[in-house]
Amino acid sequence: MLYIFCPHCGSRSQNEFAYGGDATVKRPELNKEISDQEWNNFVYLRKSPRGKHLELWHHISGCRQWIKVERDTSTHEIFKTYKADELTE
Amino acid sequence: MQKYSVFSLIKNAFSDHQNWEVAWKDPTPKKEYDVIIIGGGGHGLATAYYLAKEHNITNVAIIEKGWIGGGNVGRNTTIIRSNYMHDDNALFSEFGMDLWRKMSQDLNYNVMFSPRGIINLAHSDAQMNAYSRRGNSMRLNGIDAVLLNREEVQKKIPMADFSDNVRFPIFGGLMQPSAGTARHDAVAWGYARQADSMGVDIIQNCEVTGFDVTNGKIVGVRTSRGDIKAKKVGLCVAGSTNILAEMLNMTLPIETHLLQACVSEPVKPLLDHVVTFGAGHFYCSQSDKGEMVMGGDLDGYNSYSQRGNLPTLQHVLTEGIAMFPFLSKLKMLRTWGGIMDMSMDGSPIIDKTHIDGLYLNCGWCYGGFKATPASGWTFAHTIAQDRVHELNSGYSLNRFNTGDLIDEKGLGTKTWIS
């Protein structure tokens, strides 16, 4: 069982959360000409690193806020969590 | 190579089975190979075997960081099927079914292929319609498919819950009678033994640490046992694909996720088929030893741990008991996990890359084991001829760019959602 520290609610079990994927993926800017390649990179390409991974989680059975979690994908250790709009280190 | 037969069995019985030849050797890596296959799992071993058998390329090394058969080929739930709707998947898998049927003879190794049939359960009229459509598509591609009604399903799996007060009542199901199971370890060992006998070097405990690329062409692989030169290199590393891709400065449409499975204690034969309860994220079959082999969803977040977490297991077994109440009486024997190369459309990639001489085989999601022979066969063709075969032409790397996705399940890019 993972325990995730929600910046709004405190430490909660993973059962309260839904996973939201890689948080480092940036949507191309609106109203700007973008190439198919840029769009492809945004929609489909993922680094999926072994080790530190910044990812989105949705506290769906809690405060319903999206948060960012920095977690190790091989040990599942959680280093730090952030509010969705918070700048990460 | 010693041929396995009833006569060799009797002969070796007289010497207390002490004089069997080793099934494959333990060579030290040579300085150079024509082809290096990275990953000594089912797909890698099959690729090397078909390179030697179909294309006469025997100066081949398989490099494996652990031991052969220790990854997903030893961690799956042994299901073999070709019940796909889209042409690319259907024709590829059905080609594989043919190889499965001949495999024990072909490899002179009993892989215990057991075509016991797979039943996908349906729980609404809408789902019956969808299954009838899928079944018709399968039959148009020459694959056997039978739509079963509720009574027919009850005859085949009477121990499922057919009572009235269930969340997902059984309306019927889609059956592929020719699908089944095989002994997964035997598949790895059979391919390894034959590949070795034709001159392929199987190099275990050898981890890749980097690649040598010159002028856009692969020239070698750096490993924990020294640098090895190669004209061609094939990646067959399933869940570790992204780790190697990073060394090559490539970003792929793949995420690595953890999938668990488990077996119960052995019981007398009671489930004749492979049964999937998709609505409940659960599937089950009974091994030849009598264990109930069960699996379900991904753990649901990126993971390289090869070890599962309990909430998912609890969910899988809750759903399992909902469909098969007798499971609640059984004790669990083992649980384990493997890491899946989840592609963004749920279909695999077998293709060339932008680096000359570097070939990619990944993205198998939940379905790597059953694809073992077809994947090895087409990947060997792609490497040997430096062009894709018709069978894997749909599994291109740039289909995400061009929009030619093979979205069998329509899951979108959130690969962890089932």
Short mmCIF file of C-alpha atoms in Angstrom, two decimals:
data_model
loop_
_atom_site.label_atom_id
_atom_site.label_comp_id
_atom_site.label_asym_id
_atom_site.label_seq_id
_atom_site.Cartn_x
_atom_site.Cartn_y
_atom_site.Cartn_z
CA MET A 1 0.00 0.00 0.00
CA LEU A 2 1.30 3.43 -0.92
CA TYR A 3 0.67 6.29 1.45
CA ILE A 4 0.48 9.57 -0.42
CA PHE A 5 0.73 12.91 1.33
CA CYS A 6 -2.00 15.11 -0.11
CA PRO A 7 -0.92 18.77 0.35
CA HIS A 8 -4.55 19.59 1.13
CA CYS A 9 -5.57 16.66 3.38
CA GLY A 10 -2.44 14.97 4.75
CA SER A 11 -1.29 11.37 4.45
CA ARG A 12 -3.87 9.07 2.86
CA SER A 13 -3.83 5.54 1.44
CA GLN A 14 -3.48 5.02 -2.30
CA ASN A 15 -7.04 3.67 -2.45
CA GLU A 16 -8.30 7.26 -2.28
CA PHE A 17 -6.33 8.32 -5.35
CA ALA A 18 -6.51 7.84 -9.10
CA TYR A 19 -3.33 7.94 -11.15
CA GLY A 20 -2.94 10.68 -13.75
CA GLY A 21 0.37 9.92 -15.43
CA ASP A 22 3.55 11.82 -16.24
CA ALA A 23 3.34 15.40 -14.89
CA THR A 24 6.21 16.71 -16.98
CA VAL A 25 4.36 16.44 -20.29
CA LYS A 26 3.59 19.95 -21.59
CA ARG A 27 0.72 20.68 -23.91
CA PRO A 28 1.81 22.81 -26.88
CA GLU A 29 0.76 26.45 -26.52
CA LEU A 30 -2.74 27.37 -27.65
CA ASN A 31 -3.26 29.41 -30.85
CA LYS A 32 0.26 28.67 -32.03
CA GLU A 33 1.20 26.85 -35.20
CA ILE A 34 2.54 23.44 -34.16
CA SER A 35 3.99 20.64 -36.22
CA ASP A 36 2.66 17.09 -36.31
CA GLN A 37 5.88 16.03 -34.63
CA GLU A 38 5.32 18.34 -31.66
CA TRP A 39 1.75 17.10 -31.32
CA ASN A 40 2.94 13.48 -31.52
CA ASN A 41 5.52 14.13 -28.82
CA PHE A 42 2.89 15.62 -26.53
CA VAL A 43 0.22 12.97 -27.05
CA TYR A 44 2.24 9.77 -27.28
CA LEU A 45 5.86 9.99 -26.21
CA ARG A 46 6.78 9.27 -22.58
CA LYS A 47 10.17 9.02 -20.90
CA SER A 48 8.90 6.49 -18.30
CA PRO A 49 12.15 6.60 -16.30
CA ARG A 50 13.34 4.01 -13.80
CA GLY A 51 13.91 6.08 -10.68
CA LYS A 52 12.51 9.54 -9.90
CA HIS A 53 9.25 10.27 -11.71
CA LEU A 54 7.09 13.37 -11.35
CA GLU A 55 3.48 12.34 -11.81
CA LEU A 56 -0.09 13.49 -11.37
CA TRP A 57 -2.48 11.89 -8.93
CA HIS A 58 -6.14 12.80 -8.41
CA HIS A 59 -7.40 12.68 -4.81
CA ILE A 60 -10.68 11.45 -6.18
CA SER A 61 -12.13 9.97 -2.98
CA GLY A 62 -10.88 12.87 -0.88
CA CYS A 63 -10.66 16.56 -1.70
CA ARG A 64 -10.86 15.85 -5.48
CA GLN A 65 -7.80 18.02 -6.13
CA TRP A 66 -5.08 17.06 -8.60
CA ILE A 67 -1.63 16.90 -7.03
CA LYS A 68 1.91 16.25 -8.21
CA VAL A 69 3.90 13.42 -6.64
CA GLU A 70 7.61 12.78 -6.94
CA ARG A 71 8.01 9.01 -6.62
CA ASP A 72 10.67 6.38 -7.35
CA THR A 73 9.35 3.92 -9.94
CA SER A 74 11.56 1.07 -8.76
CA THR A 75 11.28 1.39 -4.97
CA HIS A 76 7.93 3.25 -4.83
CA GLU A 77 9.44 5.70 -2.32
CA ILE A 78 7.61 9.02 -2.36
CA PHE A 79 10.00 11.97 -1.96
CA LYS A 80 7.74 14.97 -2.11
CA THR A 81 4.24 16.02 -3.11
CA TYR A 82 3.07 19.34 -4.52
CA LYS A 83 -0.18 21.16 -5.23
CA ALA A 84 -1.04 21.04 -8.91
CA ASP A 85 -0.04 24.66 -9.57
CA GLU A 86 3.00 24.58 -7.32
CA LEU A 87 6.40 24.87 -8.97
CA THR A 88 8.48 21.72 -8.60
CA GLU A 89 12.18 21.66 -7.83
CA MET B 1 22.32 -32.29 -30.11
CA GLN B 2 20.71 -35.16 -28.30
CA LYS B 3 17.17 -35.77 -29.53
CA TYR B 4 14.54 -35.99 -26.82
CA SER B 5 12.37 -39.08 -27.26
CA VAL B 6 10.98 -41.98 -25.31
CA PHE B 7 14.10 -43.95 -26.27
CA SER B 8 16.51 -41.32 -24.94
CA LEU B 9 14.40 -41.22 -21.78
CA ILE B 10 14.68 -44.99 -21.29
CA LYS B 11 18.38 -44.96 -22.14
CA ASN B 12 19.11 -42.23 -19.59
CA ALA B 13 17.01 -43.94 -16.95
CA PHE B 14 19.68 -46.68 -16.85
CA SER B 15 22.31 -44.12 -15.85
CA ASP B 16 20.05 -42.47 -13.26
CA HIS B 17 19.57 -39.43 -15.55
CA GLN B 18 23.11 -38.29 -14.77
CA ASN B 19 24.34 -38.18 -18.37
CA TRP B 20 21.92 -35.85 -20.15
CA GLU B 21 23.65 -33.28 -22.34
CA VAL B 22 23.35 -29.70 -21.10
CA ALA B 23 20.44 -28.05 -22.90
CA TRP B 24 22.44 -24.93 -23.74
CA LYS B 25 26.02 -23.84 -23.14
CA ASP B 26 27.39 -20.96 -21.12
CA PRO B 27 29.78 -19.24 -23.56
CA THR B 28 31.94 -16.19 -22.97
CA PRO B 29 31.04 -13.40 -25.37
CA LYS B 30 32.98 -13.22 -28.64
CA LYS B 31 34.44 -9.90 -29.88
CA GLU B 32 31.94 -9.59 -32.70
CA TYR B 33 28.61 -10.98 -33.90
CA ASP B 34 26.47 -10.50 -36.98
CA VAL B 35 23.42 -9.96 -34.81
CA ILE B 36 23.03 -9.26 -31.10
CA ILE B 37 19.61 -9.76 -29.55
CA ILE B 38 19.22 -7.93 -26.25
CA GLY B 39 16.86 -9.76 -23.93
CA GLY B 40 16.82 -13.52 -23.30
CA GLY B 41 13.09 -13.81 -22.84
CA GLY B 42 10.66 -15.69 -25.03
CA HIS B 43 10.74 -13.13 -27.83
CA GLY B 44 14.52 -12.79 -27.86
CA LEU B 45 15.10 -16.55 -27.83
CA ALA B 46 12.48 -17.10 -30.53
CA THR B 47 14.05 -14.34 -32.65
CA ALA B 48 17.47 -15.98 -32.44
CA TYR B 49 15.98 -19.37 -33.25
CA TYR B 50 14.20 -18.11 -36.39
CA LEU B 51 17.26 -16.08 -37.46
CA ALA B 52 19.18 -19.35 -37.50
CA LYS B 53 16.43 -21.58 -38.85
CA GLU B 54 14.76 -19.36 -41.45
CA HIS B 55 17.58 -17.05 -42.47
CA ASN B 56 20.75 -19.08 -41.85
CA ILE B 57 22.20 -16.37 -39.61
CA THR B 58 23.93 -18.24 -36.80
CA ASN B 59 26.65 -15.82 -35.68
CA VAL B 60 24.18 -14.48 -33.14
CA ALA B 61 24.36 -13.63 -29.45
CA ILE B 62 21.51 -13.26 -27.00
CA ILE B 63 22.46 -10.96 -24.14
CA GLU B 64 20.46 -11.32 -20.96
CA LYS B 65 21.05 -9.29 -17.79
CA GLY B 66 19.59 -12.01 -15.55
CA TRP B 67 18.89 -15.59 -16.52
CA ILE B 68 16.86 -16.75 -19.50
CA GLY B 69 13.23 -17.28 -18.71
CA GLY B 70 13.44 -15.14 -15.56
CA GLY B 71 11.48 -12.20 -16.91
CA ASN B 72 7.99 -12.05 -18.34
CA VAL B 73 8.22 -15.41 -20.13
CA GLY B 74 8.38 -16.96 -16.66
CA ARG B 75 5.85 -14.57 -15.12
CA ASN B 76 2.84 -14.69 -17.42
CA THR B 77 -0.38 -16.68 -17.14
CA THR B 78 0.42 -18.82 -20.23
CA ILE B 79 -2.62 -17.89 -22.33
CA ILE B 80 -2.50 -18.32 -26.10
CA ARG B 81 -5.21 -16.80 -28.30
CA SER B 82 -5.89 -14.85 -31.47
CA ASN B 83 -9.32 -13.40 -30.69
CA TYR B 84 -8.63 -9.98 -32.18
CA MET B 85 -10.88 -7.83 -34.31
CA HIS B 86 -8.42 -5.66 -36.22
CA ASP B 87 -6.74 -7.26 -39.23
CA ASP B 88 -3.19 -6.44 -38.16
CA ASN B 89 -3.62 -8.15 -34.78
CA ALA B 90 -5.80 -10.99 -36.04
CA LEU B 91 -3.57 -12.11 -38.92
CA PHE B 92 -0.40 -11.75 -36.86
CA SER B 93 -1.81 -13.75 -33.95
CA GLU B 94 -3.38 -16.43 -36.12
CA PHE B 95 -0.03 -16.91 -37.86
CA GLY B 96 1.32 -17.41 -34.34
CA MET B 97 -1.39 -19.99 -33.56
CA ASP B 98 -0.08 -22.13 -36.41
CA LEU B 99 3.43 -21.95 -34.97
CA TRP B 100 2.07 -22.88 -31.52
CA ARG B 101 0.35 -25.98 -32.89
CA LYS B 102 3.63 -27.22 -34.41
CA MET B 103 5.94 -25.97 -31.68
CA SER B 104 6.52 -29.15 -29.66
CA GLN B 105 7.49 -31.09 -32.81
CA ASP B 106 9.44 -28.18 -34.26
CA LEU B 107 11.52 -27.66 -31.11
CA ASN B 108 11.66 -31.35 -30.08
CA TYR B 109 10.52 -30.05 -26.70
CA ASN B 110 7.14 -30.65 -25.11
CA VAL B 111 5.65 -27.19 -24.56
CA MET B 112 2.40 -28.79 -23.38
CA PHE B 113 0.26 -26.74 -25.76
CA SER B 114 -3.30 -27.25 -24.60
CA PRO B 115 -5.97 -25.78 -26.93
CA ARG B 116 -8.70 -25.77 -24.32
CA GLY B 117 -10.53 -22.70 -25.59
CA ILE B 118 -10.99 -19.22 -24.17
CA ILE B 119 -14.35 -17.74 -23.18
CA ASN B 120 -14.83 -13.97 -22.82
CA LEU B 121 -17.92 -13.40 -20.69
CA ALA B 122 -20.59 -10.86 -21.69
CA HIS B 123 -22.95 -9.16 -19.27
CA SER B 124 -25.37 -7.13 -21.38
CA ASP B 125 -27.10 -7.16 -24.77
CA ALA B 126 -24.76 -4.42 -25.91
CA GLN B 127 -21.74 -6.51 -25.01
CA MET B 128 -23.23 -9.52 -26.81
CA ASN B 129 -23.59 -7.34 -29.91
CA ALA B 130 -20.01 -6.18 -29.60
CA TYR B 131 -18.82 -9.78 -29.21
CA SER B 132 -20.87 -10.92 -32.16
CA ARG B 133 -19.17 -8.21 -34.21
CA ARG B 134 -15.74 -9.24 -32.98
CA GLY B 135 -16.54 -12.91 -33.60
CA ASN B 136 -17.63 -12.17 -37.15
CA SER B 137 -14.45 -10.18 -37.78
CA MET B 138 -12.41 -13.09 -36.47
CA ARG B 139 -14.20 -15.58 -38.72
CA LEU B 140 -13.65 -13.36 -41.74
CA ASN B 141 -9.94 -13.64 -40.95
CA GLY B 142 -10.15 -17.42 -40.69
CA ILE B 143 -10.12 -17.61 -36.89
CA ASP B 144 -12.61 -19.84 -35.10
CA ALA B 145 -15.14 -17.96 -32.98
CA VAL B 146 -18.39 -19.13 -31.40
CA LEU B 147 -20.97 -16.90 -29.76
CA LEU B 148 -22.37 -18.69 -26.70
CA ASN B 149 -25.67 -17.91 -25.01
CA ARG B 150 -26.19 -18.05 -21.26
CA GLU B 151 -27.19 -21.74 -21.22
CA GLU B 152 -24.20 -22.75 -23.33
CA VAL B 153 -21.84 -20.87 -21.04
CA GLN B 154 -23.45 -22.52 -18.01
CA LYS B 155 -22.85 -25.95 -19.53
CA LYS B 156 -19.17 -25.14 -20.03
CA ILE B 157 -18.45 -23.41 -16.72
CA PRO B 158 -21.20 -24.51 -14.31
CA MET B 159 -19.29 -23.29 -11.26
CA ALA B 160 -19.58 -19.63 -12.28
CA ASP B 161 -22.22 -17.60 -10.44
CA PHE B 162 -25.43 -17.90 -12.47
CA SER B 163 -27.73 -16.69 -9.69
CA ASP B 164 -30.05 -13.71 -10.13
CA ASN B 165 -28.61 -11.31 -7.59
CA VAL B 166 -25.28 -10.55 -9.20
CA ARG B 167 -23.90 -7.23 -10.35
CA PHE B 168 -22.76 -8.68 -13.69
CA PRO B 169 -25.17 -11.43 -14.78
CA ILE B 170 -23.81 -13.70 -17.51
CA PHE B 171 -25.63 -13.05 -20.79
CA GLY B 172 -23.32 -15.25 -22.82
CA GLY B 173 -19.82 -15.14 -24.13
CA LEU B 174 -17.48 -15.26 -27.09
CA MET B 175 -15.39 -18.40 -27.35
CA GLN B 176 -12.31 -19.15 -29.40
CA PRO B 177 -12.14 -22.97 -29.15
CA SER B 178 -8.61 -23.21 -30.60
CA ALA B 179 -7.11 -20.87 -27.99
CA GLY B 180 -5.50 -22.31 -24.90
CA THR B 181 -2.40 -22.46 -22.77
CA ALA B 182 1.18 -23.77 -22.93
CA ARG B 183 3.93 -24.38 -20.42
CA HIS B 184 5.73 -21.02 -20.46
CA ASP B 185 9.13 -22.16 -19.14
CA ALA B 186 9.25 -24.97 -21.68
CA VAL B 187 8.78 -22.41 -24.45
CA ALA B 188 11.84 -20.46 -23.28
CA TRP B 189 13.91 -23.59 -22.73
CA GLY B 190 12.85 -25.19 -26.01
CA TYR B 191 13.79 -22.13 -28.05
CA ALA B 192 17.04 -21.73 -26.09
CA ARG B 193 18.08 -25.34 -26.63
CA GLN B 194 17.44 -25.26 -30.38
CA ALA B 195 19.02 -21.83 -30.88
CA ASP B 196 22.10 -22.96 -28.94
CA SER B 197 22.38 -26.13 -31.02
CA MET B 198 22.44 -24.05 -34.21
CA GLY B 199 25.32 -21.91 -32.94
CA VAL B 200 23.65 -19.04 -31.13
CA ASP B 201 25.53 -17.84 -28.02
CA ILE B 202 23.23 -17.41 -25.03
CA ILE B 203 25.05 -15.03 -22.70
CA GLN B 204 23.45 -14.69 -19.29
CA ASN B 205 24.29 -12.30 -16.44
CA CYS B 206 25.35 -9.71 -19.00
CA GLU B 207 23.78 -6.28 -18.67
CA VAL B 208 23.81 -3.71 -21.45
CA THR B 209 25.31 -0.43 -20.26
CA GLY B 210 25.45 1.50 -23.53
CA PHE B 211 25.52 1.47 -27.31
CA ASP B 212 28.12 2.43 -29.89
CA VAL B 213 26.56 4.37 -32.73
CA THR B 214 28.72 5.88 -35.49
CA ASN B 215 27.33 8.04 -38.30
CA GLY B 216 23.79 6.94 -37.54
CA LYS B 217 24.73 3.27 -37.66
CA ILE B 218 24.93 0.79 -34.80
CA VAL B 219 28.40 -0.73 -34.42
CA GLY B 220 28.28 -2.40 -31.04
CA VAL B 221 26.95 -2.82 -27.56
CA ARG B 222 28.68 -2.03 -24.27
CA THR B 223 27.96 -4.56 -21.56
CA SER B 224 28.95 -5.52 -18.04
CA ARG B 225 31.07 -8.26 -19.64
CA GLY B 226 32.89 -5.99 -22.08
CA ASP B 227 32.22 -4.29 -25.41
CA ILE B 228 30.81 -6.47 -28.18
CA LYS B 229 30.76 -5.42 -31.83
CA ALA B 230 27.70 -6.15 -33.94
CA LYS B 231 26.40 -5.37 -37.42
CA LYS B 232 22.81 -5.48 -36.24
CA VAL B 233 21.18 -5.19 -32.82
CA GLY B 234 17.61 -6.10 -31.87
CA LEU B 235 15.93 -4.89 -28.68
CA CYS B 236 13.57 -7.44 -27.12
CA VAL B 237 13.41 -6.27 -23.53
CA ALA B 238 9.72 -5.67 -22.79
CA GLY B 239 9.43 -3.58 -19.61
CA SER B 240 13.05 -2.45 -19.78
CA THR B 241 12.64 -0.90 -23.23
CA ASN B 242 12.60 2.67 -21.93
CA ILE B 243 15.85 2.15 -20.01
CA LEU B 244 17.66 1.14 -23.20
CA ALA B 245 15.87 3.81 -25.23
CA GLU B 246 17.23 6.46 -22.86
CA MET B 247 20.79 5.24 -23.58
CA LEU B 248 19.99 5.74 -27.27
CA ASN B 249 18.42 9.19 -26.73
CA MET B 250 15.13 7.85 -27.99
CA THR B 251 11.73 8.58 -26.45
CA LEU B 252 9.09 5.97 -27.22
CA PRO B 253 5.30 5.74 -27.03
CA ILE B 254 5.74 3.23 -24.20
CA GLU B 255 5.20 3.34 -20.45
CA THR B 256 6.37 0.64 -18.07
CA HIS B 257 3.74 -0.69 -15.69
CA LEU B 258 3.44 -3.55 -13.24
CA LEU B 259 1.06 -6.47 -13.78
CA GLN B 260 0.40 -9.11 -11.14
CA ALA B 261 -0.75 -12.69 -11.24
CA CYS B 262 -1.32 -15.38 -8.64
CA VAL B 263 -2.07 -19.07 -8.24
CA SER B 264 -4.13 -20.92 -5.67
CA GLU B 265 -3.37 -24.26 -4.09
CA PRO B 266 -3.97 -27.17 -6.51
CA VAL B 267 -7.42 -28.75 -6.67
CA LYS B 268 -9.08 -31.45 -8.80
CA PRO B 269 -9.92 -30.45 -12.40
CA LEU B 270 -12.93 -28.13 -12.39
CA LEU B 271 -12.32 -25.42 -14.98
CA ASP B 272 -11.85 -26.74 -18.53
CA HIS B 273 -11.31 -23.42 -20.30
CA VAL B 274 -9.61 -20.08 -19.95
CA VAL B 275 -12.29 -17.65 -18.76
CA THR B 276 -12.07 -13.88 -18.81
CA PHE B 277 -14.41 -11.70 -16.76
CA GLY B 278 -13.41 -8.41 -18.35
CA ALA B 279 -16.12 -6.36 -16.67
CA GLY B 280 -14.63 -7.40 -13.34
CA HIS B 281 -10.99 -7.10 -14.39
CA PHE B 282 -10.38 -10.80 -13.74
CA TYR B 283 -9.40 -13.90 -15.69
CA CYS B 284 -8.69 -17.44 -14.70
CA SER B 285 -7.58 -20.84 -15.95
CA GLN B 286 -6.54 -24.07 -14.26
CA SER B 287 -2.99 -25.31 -14.67
CA ASP B 288 -2.14 -28.95 -15.33
CA LYS B 289 -1.06 -29.16 -11.70
CA GLY B 290 -4.56 -28.06 -10.66
CA GLU B 291 -3.71 -24.57 -9.48
CA MET B 292 -6.14 -21.81 -10.39
CA VAL B 293 -4.06 -19.28 -12.33
CA MET B 294 -5.51 -15.80 -11.96
CA GLY B 295 -4.78 -12.27 -13.01
CA GLY B 296 -6.34 -8.90 -13.58
CA ASP B 297 -5.42 -5.27 -13.80
CA LEU B 298 -2.19 -3.35 -13.84
CA ASP B 299 -1.20 -1.88 -10.50
CA GLY B 300 -1.95 1.41 -12.21
CA TYR B 301 1.13 3.61 -11.92
CA ASN B 302 4.53 3.54 -13.62
CA SER B 303 6.64 0.84 -12.03
CA TYR B 304 9.84 -1.12 -12.57
CA SER B 305 9.61 -3.05 -9.31
CA GLN B 306 8.58 -6.54 -10.59
CA ARG B 307 6.70 -6.84 -7.33
CA GLY B 308 3.03 -6.13 -6.78
CA ASN B 309 1.07 -4.09 -4.31
CA LEU B 310 -1.80 -5.53 -2.29
CA PRO B 311 -4.74 -3.20 -3.17
CA THR B 312 -4.72 -4.44 -6.79
CA LEU B 313 -4.49 -8.08 -5.76
CA GLN B 314 -7.39 -7.58 -3.38
CA HIS B 315 -9.46 -6.02 -6.16
CA VAL B 316 -8.66 -8.84 -8.59
CA LEU B 317 -9.60 -11.55 -6.10
CA THR B 318 -12.75 -9.75 -4.96
CA GLU B 319 -13.93 -9.78 -8.56
CA GLY B 320 -12.77 -13.36 -8.97
CA ILE B 321 -14.87 -14.50 -6.04
CA ALA B 322 -17.85 -12.56 -7.42
CA MET B 323 -17.68 -14.63 -10.62
CA PHE B 324 -16.44 -17.91 -9.12
CA PRO B 325 -17.63 -18.08 -5.47
CA PHE B 326 -15.73 -21.35 -4.87
CA LEU B 327 -12.45 -19.41 -5.06
CA SER B 328 -13.13 -18.03 -1.58
CA LYS B 329 -12.43 -21.51 -0.17
CA LEU B 330 -8.99 -21.78 -1.78
CA LYS B 331 -5.71 -20.72 -0.26
CA MET B 332 -3.32 -18.61 -2.28
CA LEU B 333 -0.04 -20.28 -3.11
CA ARG B 334 2.01 -17.60 -4.85
CA THR B 335 1.69 -14.07 -6.17
CA TRP B 336 4.19 -12.28 -8.39
CA GLY B 337 4.55 -9.38 -10.78
CA GLY B 338 6.18 -8.52 -14.07
CA ILE B 339 6.79 -5.22 -15.81
CA MET B 340 4.86 -4.54 -19.01
CA ASP B 341 5.83 -2.37 -21.94
CA MET B 342 2.47 -0.62 -22.34
CA SER B 343 2.18 1.02 -25.75
CA MET B 344 -0.09 3.99 -26.32
CA ASP B 345 -2.60 2.13 -28.50
CA GLY B 346 -2.33 -1.27 -26.84
CA SER B 347 -0.62 -2.88 -29.85
CA PRO B 348 3.03 -3.84 -30.24
CA ILE B 349 5.88 -2.32 -32.22
CA ILE B 350 8.15 -4.48 -34.40
CA ASP B 351 10.09 -2.17 -36.65
CA LYS B 352 13.34 -0.63 -37.80
CA THR B 353 14.48 2.56 -36.08
CA HIS B 354 16.13 5.80 -37.24
CA ILE B 355 19.48 4.18 -36.34
CA ASP B 356 20.76 1.94 -39.11
CA GLY B 357 21.01 -1.67 -37.94
CA LEU B 358 18.98 -1.12 -34.77
CA TYR B 359 15.63 -2.90 -34.55
CA LEU B 360 12.86 -2.54 -32.02
CA ASN B 361 10.46 -5.13 -30.62
CA CYS B 362 8.28 -3.83 -27.78
CA GLY B 363 4.85 -2.64 -26.67
CA TRP B 364 3.36 -6.05 -25.90
CA CYS B 365 1.14 -4.80 -23.06
CA TYR B 366 -0.80 -7.74 -21.58
CA GLY B 367 -0.28 -10.05 -24.56
CA GLY B 368 3.41 -10.84 -24.89
CA PHE B 369 3.45 -14.56 -24.18
CA LYS B 370 1.00 -15.72 -26.83
CA ALA B 371 2.88 -13.63 -29.41
CA THR B 372 6.22 -15.30 -28.69
CA PRO B 373 6.58 -17.40 -31.89
CA ALA B 374 5.01 -14.86 -34.28
CA SER B 375 7.01 -12.04 -32.73
CA GLY B 376 10.26 -13.98 -33.02
CA TRP B 377 9.48 -15.05 -36.56
CA THR B 378 8.61 -11.57 -37.86
CA PHE B 379 11.37 -9.85 -35.88
CA ALA B 380 13.91 -12.30 -37.29
CA HIS B 381 12.61 -11.48 -40.78
CA THR B 382 12.79 -7.73 -40.10
CA ILE B 383 16.40 -8.01 -38.87
CA ALA B 384 17.62 -10.44 -41.54
CA GLN B 385 16.02 -8.68 -44.54
CA ASP B 386 16.27 -5.16 -43.09
CA ARG B 387 12.59 -4.65 -43.92
CA VAL B 388 9.35 -5.46 -42.16
CA HIS B 389 7.30 -8.49 -43.15
CA GLU B 390 3.71 -8.05 -44.28
CA LEU B 391 2.58 -9.55 -40.97
CA ASN B 392 4.22 -6.85 -38.85
CA SER B 393 3.87 -3.95 -41.29
CA GLY B 394 1.07 -2.51 -39.15
CA TYR B 395 3.25 -2.59 -36.03
CA SER B 396 5.33 0.38 -37.14
CA LEU B 397 6.91 2.87 -34.80
CA ASN B 398 5.72 5.90 -36.72
CA ARG B 399 2.03 4.90 -36.74
CA PHE B 400 1.57 7.25 -33.79
CA ASN B 401 2.83 10.04 -36.01
CA THR B 402 0.69 9.17 -39.01
CA GLY B 403 -2.45 8.28 -37.04
CA ASP B 404 -2.60 4.64 -38.18
CA LEU B 405 -3.19 3.38 -34.65
CA ILE B 406 -4.34 -0.17 -33.96
CA ASP B 407 -6.61 0.65 -31.07
CA GLU B 408 -8.07 -2.78 -30.42
CA LYS B 409 -9.56 -1.62 -27.12
CA GLY B 410 -9.82 2.11 -27.73
CA LEU B 411 -8.09 2.87 -24.45
CA GLY B 412 -6.35 6.06 -25.47
CA THR B 413 -3.01 7.12 -24.12
CA LYS B 414 -3.79 6.42 -20.46
CA THR B 415 -2.29 2.98 -20.66
CA TRP B 416 -2.94 2.21 -17.01
CA ILE B 417 -6.73 2.39 -17.42
CA SER B 418 -8.33 -0.98 -18.10
#
